[in-house]
Amino acid sequence: MEKGELKILNKGEEEEMELQGYRLCRWRLALVGFGVLCTGGFLLLLLYWMPEWCVKSTCTRTTARDAEVVLLRSTDEFRRWFLARVRVMLAPGSNPFHSLETQTTSPSSSPSSPSSPFSSPSPSPLANGHTPLPSDGSPAQELIRKFSDYQPTQIRYFTFHSTKYYWNDEMQNFKVLTGLEDLEVSCSTIHSEHSAGLTRNQQEYRRLFFGVNEIAVKVPSVFKLLIKEVLNPFYIFQLFSVILWSADEYYYYAVAIVFMSVISIATSLYTIKKQYIMLHDMVAAHSIVRVSVCRANNDVEETLSTDLVPGDVVVIPSNGTIMPCDAVLISGTCIVNESMLTGESVPVTKTNLPNPLPGEQEGADSAYNTEEHKRHTLFCGTNVIQTRFYTGELVKAVVVRTGFSTAKGQLVRSILYPKPTDFKLYRDAYLFLLCLVAVAGIGFIYSIVLSVMNEVPAKTIIIESLDIITITVPPALPAAMTAGIVYAQRRLKQIGIFCISPQRINICGQINLVCFDKTGTLTEDGLDMWGVQRVEGGRFHLSEESAHKENLVKSQFVACMATCHSLTKIEGQLSGDPLDLKMFEATGWILEEATEEETALHNRIMPTVVRPPKQLLPSQPDVSAEQDMELAELSSLYEIGIVRQFPFSSALQRMSVVSRTLGEKCMDAYMKGAPEVVASLCKKESVPENFAEVLEGYTKQGFRVIALAHRRLGSKLNWHKVQNVNRDYIEANLEFLGLIIMQNKLKAETPGVLQDLHRANIRTIMVTGDNMLTAISVARDCGMILPEDTVIIADALPPHDGQAAKITWRYADKPSRTTRFEEINISLENEGHVEELKTQQLYHFAMNGKSFAIIAEHFPDMLQKLVLHGTVFARMAPDQKTQLIETLQGVDYFVGMCGDGANDCGALKRAHSGISLSELEASVASPFTSRTPNISCVPSLIREGRAALITSFCVFKFMALYSIIQYISVTLLYSVLSNLGDFQFLFIDIAIILLIVFTMSLNPAWKELVSRRPPSGLISGPLLFSVLTQIIICLSFQTITFLWVQKQPWYEVWTPATDVCNHSDHLNVSELNSTEVDEHNIQNFENTSLFYVSSFQYLIVAIVFSKGKPFRQPSYKNWPFVLSAVSLYFFLLFIMFHPVEGIDKFLEIVCVPFEWRLKLFLIIVVNAAVSVLVEGVIDLQAYKCLFRLCPRKTTPKARYMHLAQELSVDPDWPPKPTTTTEAKPRPENGSAYEIIIHS
C-alpha cells in the first residue's frame, strides 16, 4: 500500500472528503515547539489558522490504516482543511451486528472473519504505540471481562462533525455507522430477525459503536467561545496595533479600538451563545425520555432513551410520545405530527412495515430504506399523537438510527456545521486588503530608508515603520463592515423577516432568480371543493356541484370520498391532510373511532367507522310502535368500516383503503390519487374515452383534480389476510369512479409581487409537487407565464429494450401560430448579444419530476439549456427541488427559494437565500423566516439585500480612501521628519471616521426594485475606477498643499518663536518654550495645512461615496449622517477661520496667515468639486467609453448569459413541437451525447 494514497470519505454524498493519514514525528514536534518560542507564540497561531500546515509540519505521511492523525479536505468548491485525531478502543468483537453469543473464541477467526464489514487483522498489543481507549472501568472493559473467552479487538476510529468514522478492513477506508440500514435488510428480514429485540449484552455491545442515543448540542463556555473569537486574524491584528500604539504613547485611540473590539466581541459572543442555547433547548426538550424496550426473552422493561441502539424494539405508548430515535413500525399504526421535520403540522398516519410472504412477487420485498419507507418510519423528534393496536399485541417499532444519524440529528448537524457562504464581496475584500498591505509594504520600506538616511534612533524607526501598516490596514474595518448588515437585519426584523445567517443579507442583493413552491406559497393553503364528475358505464356524467345528495348516499363514489383518507379524531376534532378534510366534509358523513376500552374487548383492531347522518339516508316506511325498534334501526343502519389503509405516497401519487360495509360479506378497495396514475391502474373499459380531454380541460383552468376508483374484493380475502396483503395486489383492476375537482386560489399578493420581480429582471420559477397542467395554469394566472407566451413540455422516457433515453417535445396548449419559432430566430439574429436576453418571454419549458430525473441522468448538457427557460417544474420530489437549485447555481444564477418549509427544507438550505414562510422548527435550517405568510417578503428581502450590499461597498470604499488619505498625509510628513499628532489622529479616527462610518450605513432601502443589479464584487470596473480616481484626486490636492505651503513668502521652518500671524504674544512663547519640547516635530506649517485639507477630504469622499438611488434612500433622508457631516464641516471651518487657542493647543495646530487659510479653503472647494464631478461621470458609466476605445469581443461572465448567447444562434433551438430528441452515447467518449432529432 502506498504511503501517499488518498482516500475518499462519504463518496458521492454532500459531505464528501479526501483523507490522508499521518503519524506524529517527535523531531518535527520539537522543531515546531522551538519555532513557537522564537516567534513568541505567533507560529502556534498560524498553525491554528492553517490545519494543513499544522499536520504537515508535525507529522509524517503514513497509510490511512496506521494513521494517528487524519488530514481531511472537503471536495466542494471551498476545499476546506480539517484535522482529526485517530483513537483506538478495545471491544469484544469487531462488528456491532454480530451476536457475541455466536462468535468463536479463537483469536485468529474472531477479529478478521471475512463476513465482518468491520474486521481487522489480529492486532499486536498496543499497535503503533497507541494507548487503547477506554481505560479500565469503562463499559468496553466490563464487556471484555464478561466475555473473557473472546479475543479483544482494537477498533480504530475518529470523530468529525459529531460523526464517528470507523476503520473498515474490507473497504480499506474509514466508514460511518448509520444504523440498521448498513445491513441492507429486507422488509421481511426486519419482521423475522429483528422484531424480537436484543438482549442486554447485545445492547451494551452495540452501544460501544453507536454511542449514547442523544443529539448532544454542547453549549460552549463563554471562555471557550471568547478564545475562539479572539483568535480571529483581525482581532490579532488589532491587538498588534494596540501594542504598537501604546509603545508610541498613542493611548487614546488604542483605548477606543479596545473599547470597540470589546463591544464587537461581546455582541458576537452573545449572539453565538444565544443560538447555541436555542438549539440546545430545542433538542434537549425531548432528547431523554423513558421508553419501554422488548427484550429477546419477550420481557418488556423500562429504560432511558439514551440507552437505545439500532435493533432495539421499542413499545410506542397508546397516549403518544415524542420519538427519541428513528424507528420502523412493525405492528399497529400511529398518528404522528411531523412539523419538526417537514414544517407541516398536519397529522400523518404511519402504518406497519409490510411483511411480504415468501411466495409473493420479487419486487415486494425490497431492502428497507428510511426515504423509501417513510410512511412506515417514525422519525426522531416527531410527536406520536396516538396509536392503534391489536389486543394483546403492542404497537412496536424497531430502532433504525440513533443520535446524530437520525433525521433530526442530520438537521441539527446542518445547523451546527453550515457550509460557508461563498460570496465574491468577501473574496474581493481580502484581495483588496492584500493590495493595501502591499501599499503599506512600500510605505514601510520608504519610512525605514528615510529614517536611516536621517539617522533616526532605532526604536523610532521600528515604531514609525510599523505604524504605516496600521494606518494602511484600518483595524476598525470589520466593525465598519458589519454595521450595514446589523442595520439591515434590524430593518428586516421590523417587517417580520428573521435571519439566522446575517452574512447572507448581502448575497440577497445579488438574487436574479427566485424559485417558488406553489401550494401554500403562491396559492392558498387549503383547497375548496369546486365539484365532482362521476363516471358510470365508462362515460362521464355532467359535472355536479357536490355529492351531498340523497340518491348518491349509497353510491361507490361517495363511499370512496368518505373512506379513502387518513383522517383521525384528536381530542374530538377531525384532523389530517387539508385535501382529505375538504373531501370528507363535502360528503356530510360522520367519522367514529373506537376507544381504547372497545379495542381491548375485541379480538382484533376496531376499524374506524364512517356513516352518513340519518337525514341523508332514504326514508324508511313507517314502523308501528309494536314492531321491534332495534330491528328497524339495524335495517336503516348503513356504515362502512375502514379495515386497512395504504397511506398516500408522493412517489406512488396515490392512497388506498380496504373497507367493509356493515352486513356485506365481501370487502371493497377504494383508491384516490393523481388522475393519470389512477386511470393507469383501472380496467380499460371503465375509463371514459374522453378522459384525457376532460382532465386537460380542468387542469388548464388551474383546478386540482383527484381521481377515484373502486374494486370489489373476493370473499376469500378475510380480515387477517387483508392485514398482510401486498399493496400492489389491491391496487389493480379497479373500476374508474370519476373525478373530484378542487380549487386552489391564488393568494391576493401573488400577482403583484411577481410583476415587481419581472420588472426588476428577476426570473421566477415554480417548483411544485402538483400536476403539470395545473401548475402551468397557475403560472399563467399569476403572471409567471404571460398569455401570449408558448409553453413547451419536455416528456423524457428512460432507456428500455435496448432503446436510448429520449425526450418528446410538445406544446402545453396548441397555439394557432405555427410560424412562431421562425419569428423568434429572426428577432434573435437582429438582437445580437444583450446582457438580459429579452427572448426569455417568448417560450417556457415545463417538465415533471420523472422527466427531470431522466434528463439529469442521460442529458446533463441539455439540462443546463432547459433550466435557462424552464419555468414550471411539476411533481418534484424534495431532493429534486434541491437538485434543480444546484443546477441553476451551476449556470451562475444567484438563486432565492421561497417555500412554506413543508418539503422544501433541503432547497431552502441550498439556495443562496432561502425564505421559509413557516415558523415551525423545520424552518430553523432556512437562513430567513418570514412572519408574513405570503411572498411579499421576497421583494422586501431583495431590496434590503441590495441596500446592505451597496452600504458594504460604500463603507469599504470609504475605509480604503480613509487609509490612503491618512497614508498620503503621513508619508508626505515623514519626508520632513514630521508626523500627525496623537490628538490629530484621535480627532480623525474617532470624531470623523467612526461617526461617519456608523451613520453612513443607516440609509434605508429604496422603495421599489429596479431592473439594475448592484455589482457583485469590489473588483469591478466602476468600483475600482471610482476608488482609483478619488485616490489620485486626494493625492494631487495633498501634494499641491504640501508643496505650495513651502513656496509661500512667509514660510520658514516652524519653531515656538515663529510668529507669522503677527500675534507677538511673547508671554505665550516663553510659556511654550518652558513647558513643552516638540520631540516628534508635530507642530509645523506642513502638518497644519495637511491636517485641514485631509480632514475635509474624509468628509468629501464620505459624501461622494454615500450613494442613494436606485438601491438606497438618498443620503439627505439619513438625518444622523447629514447632522454628523454638517456638524463636522462647521467645526472644521470654524477652527480654520477662527482659531481657538485651547483647540489649537489640543490638536497641535500652528497659526497660519489668513490669506493662506483662504487658499486652503479654495483647495478644499476645488477638491470637493472635482471629486463630485468625477464620481458623477463614473455613475453615468462614461468609463465605458474608455473600454470602447480599445474594442475587444466581450464574452459574458455568467454561464447562463454565455449559454443564452449560444442558443440565440442555434437554428435547432428551441426544439420544435412533436419532435423527439434521442441520446446516443458516442463510442469514443462515453460521457458525451449525440442528439438525433426526428419528427
mmCIF file of N, CA, C and O in Angstrom, residues 717-757:
data_model
loop_
_atom_site.group_PDB
_atom_site.id
_atom_site.type_symbol
_atom_site.label_atom_id
_atom_site.label_comp_id
_atom_site.label_asym_id
_atom_site.label_seq_id
_atom_site.Cartn_x
_atom_site.Cartn_y
_atom_site.Cartn_z
ATOM 1 N N LEU A 717 -60.810 -13.249 0.756
ATOM 2 C CA LEU A 717 -59.909 -12.308 1.439
ATOM 3 C C LEU A 717 -60.515 -11.927 2.784
ATOM 4 O O LEU A 717 -61.353 -11.039 2.872
ATOM 5 N N ASN A 718 -60.113 -12.645 3.833
ATOM 6 C CA ASN A 718 -60.685 -12.327 5.147
ATOM 7 C C ASN A 718 -59.867 -11.239 5.836
ATOM 8 O O ASN A 718 -58.871 -10.761 5.307
ATOM 9 N N TRP A 719 -60.286 -10.936 7.066
ATOM 10 C CA TRP A 719 -59.689 -9.800 7.781
ATOM 11 C C TRP A 719 -58.188 -9.978 7.998
ATOM 12 O O TRP A 719 -57.410 -9.067 7.792
ATOM 13 N N HIS A 720 -57.780 -11.191 8.409
ATOM 14 C CA HIS A 720 -56.357 -11.426 8.701
ATOM 15 C C HIS A 720 -55.498 -11.326 7.454
ATOM 16 O O HIS A 720 -54.405 -10.786 7.478
ATOM 17 N N LYS A 721 -56.017 -11.858 6.342
ATOM 18 C CA LYS A 721 -55.257 -11.812 5.090
ATOM 19 C C LYS A 721 -55.065 -10.368 4.639
ATOM 20 O O LYS A 721 -54.025 -10.001 4.105
ATOM 21 N N VAL A 722 -56.113 -9.559 4.827
ATOM 22 C CA VAL A 722 -56.049 -8.143 4.411
ATOM 23 C C VAL A 722 -54.907 -7.433 5.132
ATOM 24 O O VAL A 722 -54.225 -6.584 4.565
ATOM 25 N N GLN A 723 -54.671 -7.780 6.411
ATOM 26 C CA GLN A 723 -53.636 -7.097 7.193
ATOM 27 C C GLN A 723 -52.234 -7.347 6.631
ATOM 28 O O GLN A 723 -51.330 -6.560 6.845
ATOM 29 N N ASN A 724 -52.074 -8.479 5.908
ATOM 30 C CA ASN A 724 -50.735 -8.807 5.385
ATOM 31 C C ASN A 724 -50.631 -8.723 3.872
ATOM 32 O O ASN A 724 -49.586 -8.982 3.303
ATOM 33 N N VAL A 725 -51.755 -8.377 3.212
ATOM 34 C CA VAL A 725 -51.746 -8.384 1.753
ATOM 35 C C VAL A 725 -50.866 -7.254 1.217
ATOM 36 O O VAL A 725 -50.702 -6.214 1.850
ATOM 37 N N ASN A 726 -50.294 -7.499 0.054
ATOM 38 C CA ASN A 726 -49.409 -6.516 -0.563
ATOM 39 C C ASN A 726 -50.239 -5.428 -1.259
ATOM 40 O O ASN A 726 -51.292 -5.706 -1.821
ATOM 41 N N ARG A 727 -49.717 -4.212 -1.238
ATOM 42 C CA ARG A 727 -50.419 -3.060 -1.817
ATOM 43 C C ARG A 727 -50.706 -3.247 -3.304
ATOM 44 O O ARG A 727 -51.776 -2.908 -3.799
ATOM 45 N N ASP A 728 -49.725 -3.788 -4.015
ATOM 46 C CA ASP A 728 -49.876 -3.948 -5.470
ATOM 47 C C ASP A 728 -51.027 -4.877 -5.842
ATOM 48 O O ASP A 728 -51.643 -4.739 -6.896
ATOM 49 N N TYR A 729 -51.312 -5.831 -4.952
ATOM 50 C CA TYR A 729 -52.412 -6.773 -5.223
ATOM 51 C C TYR A 729 -53.760 -6.052 -5.166
ATOM 52 O O TYR A 729 -54.637 -6.263 -5.995
ATOM 53 N N ILE A 730 -53.890 -5.163 -4.182
ATOM 54 C CA ILE A 730 -55.146 -4.407 -4.006
ATOM 55 C C ILE A 730 -55.312 -3.379 -5.119
ATOM 56 O O ILE A 730 -56.399 -3.187 -5.656
ATOM 57 N N GLU A 731 -54.211 -2.687 -5.453
ATOM 58 C CA GLU A 731 -54.290 -1.557 -6.385
ATOM 59 C C GLU A 731 -54.153 -2.023 -7.835
ATOM 60 O O GLU A 731 -53.239 -1.609 -8.548
ATOM 61 N N ALA A 732 -55.055 -2.871 -8.267
ATOM 62 C CA ALA A 732 -55.039 -3.340 -9.666
ATOM 63 C C ALA A 732 -56.460 -3.701 -10.087
ATOM 64 O O ALA A 732 -57.304 -4.018 -9.232
ATOM 65 N N ASN A 733 -56.723 -3.612 -11.411
ATOM 66 C CA ASN A 733 -58.049 -3.967 -11.971
ATOM 67 C C ASN A 733 -59.203 -3.243 -11.286
ATOM 68 O O ASN A 733 -60.202 -3.844 -10.925
ATOM 69 N N LEU A 734 -59.059 -1.972 -11.094
ATOM 70 C CA LEU A 734 -60.125 -1.213 -10.424
ATOM 71 C C LEU A 734 -61.123 -0.667 -11.443
ATOM 72 O O LEU A 734 -60.835 -0.595 -12.633
ATOM 73 N N GLU A 735 -62.264 -0.254 -10.905
ATOM 74 C CA GLU A 735 -63.295 0.405 -11.716
ATOM 75 C C GLU A 735 -63.117 1.906 -11.523
ATOM 76 O O GLU A 735 -63.084 2.376 -10.384
ATOM 77 N N PHE A 736 -63.059 2.658 -12.617
ATOM 78 C CA PHE A 736 -62.886 4.110 -12.519
ATOM 79 C C PHE A 736 -64.216 4.738 -12.087
ATOM 80 O O PHE A 736 -65.259 4.467 -12.674
ATOM 81 N N LEU A 737 -64.183 5.564 -11.019
ATOM 82 C CA LEU A 737 -65.431 6.128 -10.477
ATOM 83 C C LEU A 737 -65.685 7.563 -10.923
ATOM 84 O O LEU A 737 -66.820 8.011 -10.953
ATOM 85 N N GLY A 738 -64.612 8.320 -11.187
ATOM 86 C CA GLY A 738 -64.817 9.722 -11.588
ATOM 87 C C GLY A 738 -63.781 10.648 -11.000
ATOM 88 O O GLY A 738 -62.747 10.206 -10.484
ATOM 89 N N LEU A 739 -64.071 11.940 -11.098
ATOM 90 C CA LEU A 739 -63.093 12.955 -10.689
ATOM 91 C C LEU A 739 -63.673 13.875 -9.623
ATOM 92 O O LEU A 739 -64.866 14.185 -9.643
ATOM 93 N N ILE A 740 -62.803 14.311 -8.730
ATOM 94 C CA ILE A 740 -63.163 15.363 -7.774
ATOM 95 C C ILE A 740 -62.358 16.579 -8.189
ATOM 96 O O ILE A 740 -61.142 16.480 -8.398
ATOM 97 N N ILE A 741 -63.036 17.706 -8.319
ATOM 98 C CA ILE A 741 -62.331 18.910 -8.791
ATOM 99 C C ILE A 741 -62.225 19.887 -7.620
ATOM 100 O O ILE A 741 -63.240 20.288 -7.037
ATOM 101 N N MET A 742 -60.982 20.231 -7.268
ATOM 102 C CA MET A 742 -60.728 21.156 -6.158
ATOM 103 C C MET A 742 -60.128 22.442 -6.716
ATOM 104 O O MET A 742 -59.391 22.418 -7.708
ATOM 105 N N GLN A 743 -60.440 23.516 -6.042
ATOM 106 C CA GLN A 743 -59.946 24.826 -6.480
ATOM 107 C C GLN A 743 -58.883 25.311 -5.510
ATOM 108 O O GLN A 743 -59.088 25.261 -4.300
ATOM 109 N N ASN A 744 -57.750 25.720 -6.042
ATOM 110 C CA ASN A 744 -56.675 26.240 -5.196
ATOM 111 C C ASN A 744 -56.477 27.712 -5.565
ATOM 112 O O ASN A 744 -55.895 28.022 -6.593
ATOM 113 N N LYS A 745 -57.004 28.614 -4.724
ATOM 114 C CA LYS A 745 -56.999 30.034 -5.099
ATOM 115 C C LYS A 745 -55.629 30.660 -4.889
ATOM 116 O O LYS A 745 -54.913 30.331 -3.944
ATOM 117 N N LEU A 746 -55.315 31.603 -5.789
ATOM 118 C CA LEU A 746 -54.069 32.362 -5.647
ATOM 119 C C LEU A 746 -54.170 33.272 -4.436
ATOM 120 O O LEU A 746 -55.242 33.801 -4.135
ATOM 121 N N LYS A 747 -53.045 33.482 -3.756
ATOM 122 C CA LYS A 747 -53.046 34.471 -2.670
ATOM 123 C C LYS A 747 -53.135 35.849 -3.317
ATOM 124 O O LYS A 747 -52.573 36.075 -4.396
ATOM 125 N N ALA A 748 -53.819 36.772 -2.652
ATOM 126 C CA ALA A 748 -54.077 38.099 -3.227
ATOM 127 C C ALA A 748 -52.791 38.822 -3.623
ATOM 128 O O ALA A 748 -52.747 39.545 -4.627
ATOM 129 N N GLU A 749 -51.705 38.597 -2.848
ATOM 130 C CA GLU A 749 -50.464 39.350 -3.097
ATOM 131 C C GLU A 749 -49.641 38.783 -4.245
ATOM 132 O O GLU A 749 -48.761 39.462 -4.771
ATOM 133 N N THR A 750 -49.899 37.514 -4.619
ATOM 134 C CA THR A 750 -49.001 36.819 -5.565
ATOM 135 C C THR A 750 -48.784 37.556 -6.886
ATOM 136 O O THR A 750 -47.645 37.851 -7.244
ATOM 137 N N PRO A 751 -49.859 37.897 -7.678
ATOM 138 C CA PRO A 751 -49.601 38.513 -8.999
ATOM 139 C C PRO A 751 -48.785 39.798 -8.915
ATOM 140 O O PRO A 751 -47.869 40.009 -9.715
ATOM 141 N N GLY A 752 -49.104 40.651 -7.934
ATOM 142 C CA GLY A 752 -48.404 41.937 -7.789
ATOM 143 C C GLY A 752 -46.923 41.748 -7.527
ATOM 144 O O GLY A 752 -46.072 42.415 -8.132
ATOM 145 N N VAL A 753 -46.615 40.812 -6.616
ATOM 146 C CA VAL A 753 -45.206 40.575 -6.263
ATOM 147 C C VAL A 753 -44.437 40.037 -7.473
ATOM 148 O O VAL A 753 -43.328 40.486 -7.770
ATOM 149 N N LEU A 754 -45.048 39.090 -8.211
ATOM 150 C CA LEU A 754 -44.362 38.520 -9.382
ATOM 151 C C LEU A 754 -44.131 39.578 -10.452
ATOM 152 O O LEU A 754 -43.105 39.588 -11.129
ATOM 153 N N GLN A 755 -45.090 40.489 -10.571
ATOM 154 C CA GLN A 755 -44.946 41.589 -11.543
ATOM 155 C C GLN A 755 -43.750 42.475 -11.155
ATOM 156 O O GLN A 755 -42.951 42.857 -12.016
ATOM 157 N N ASP A 756 -43.634 42.778 -9.849
ATOM 158 C CA ASP A 756 -42.494 43.577 -9.361
ATOM 159 C C ASP A 756 -41.171 42.895 -9.689
ATOM 160 O O ASP A 756 -40.217 43.542 -10.125
ATOM 161 N N LEU A 757 -41.142 41.581 -9.499
ATOM 162 C CA LEU A 757 -39.910 40.835 -9.753
ATOM 163 C C LEU A 757 -39.573 40.830 -11.245
ATOM 164 O O LEU A 757 -38.416 40.999 -11.630
#
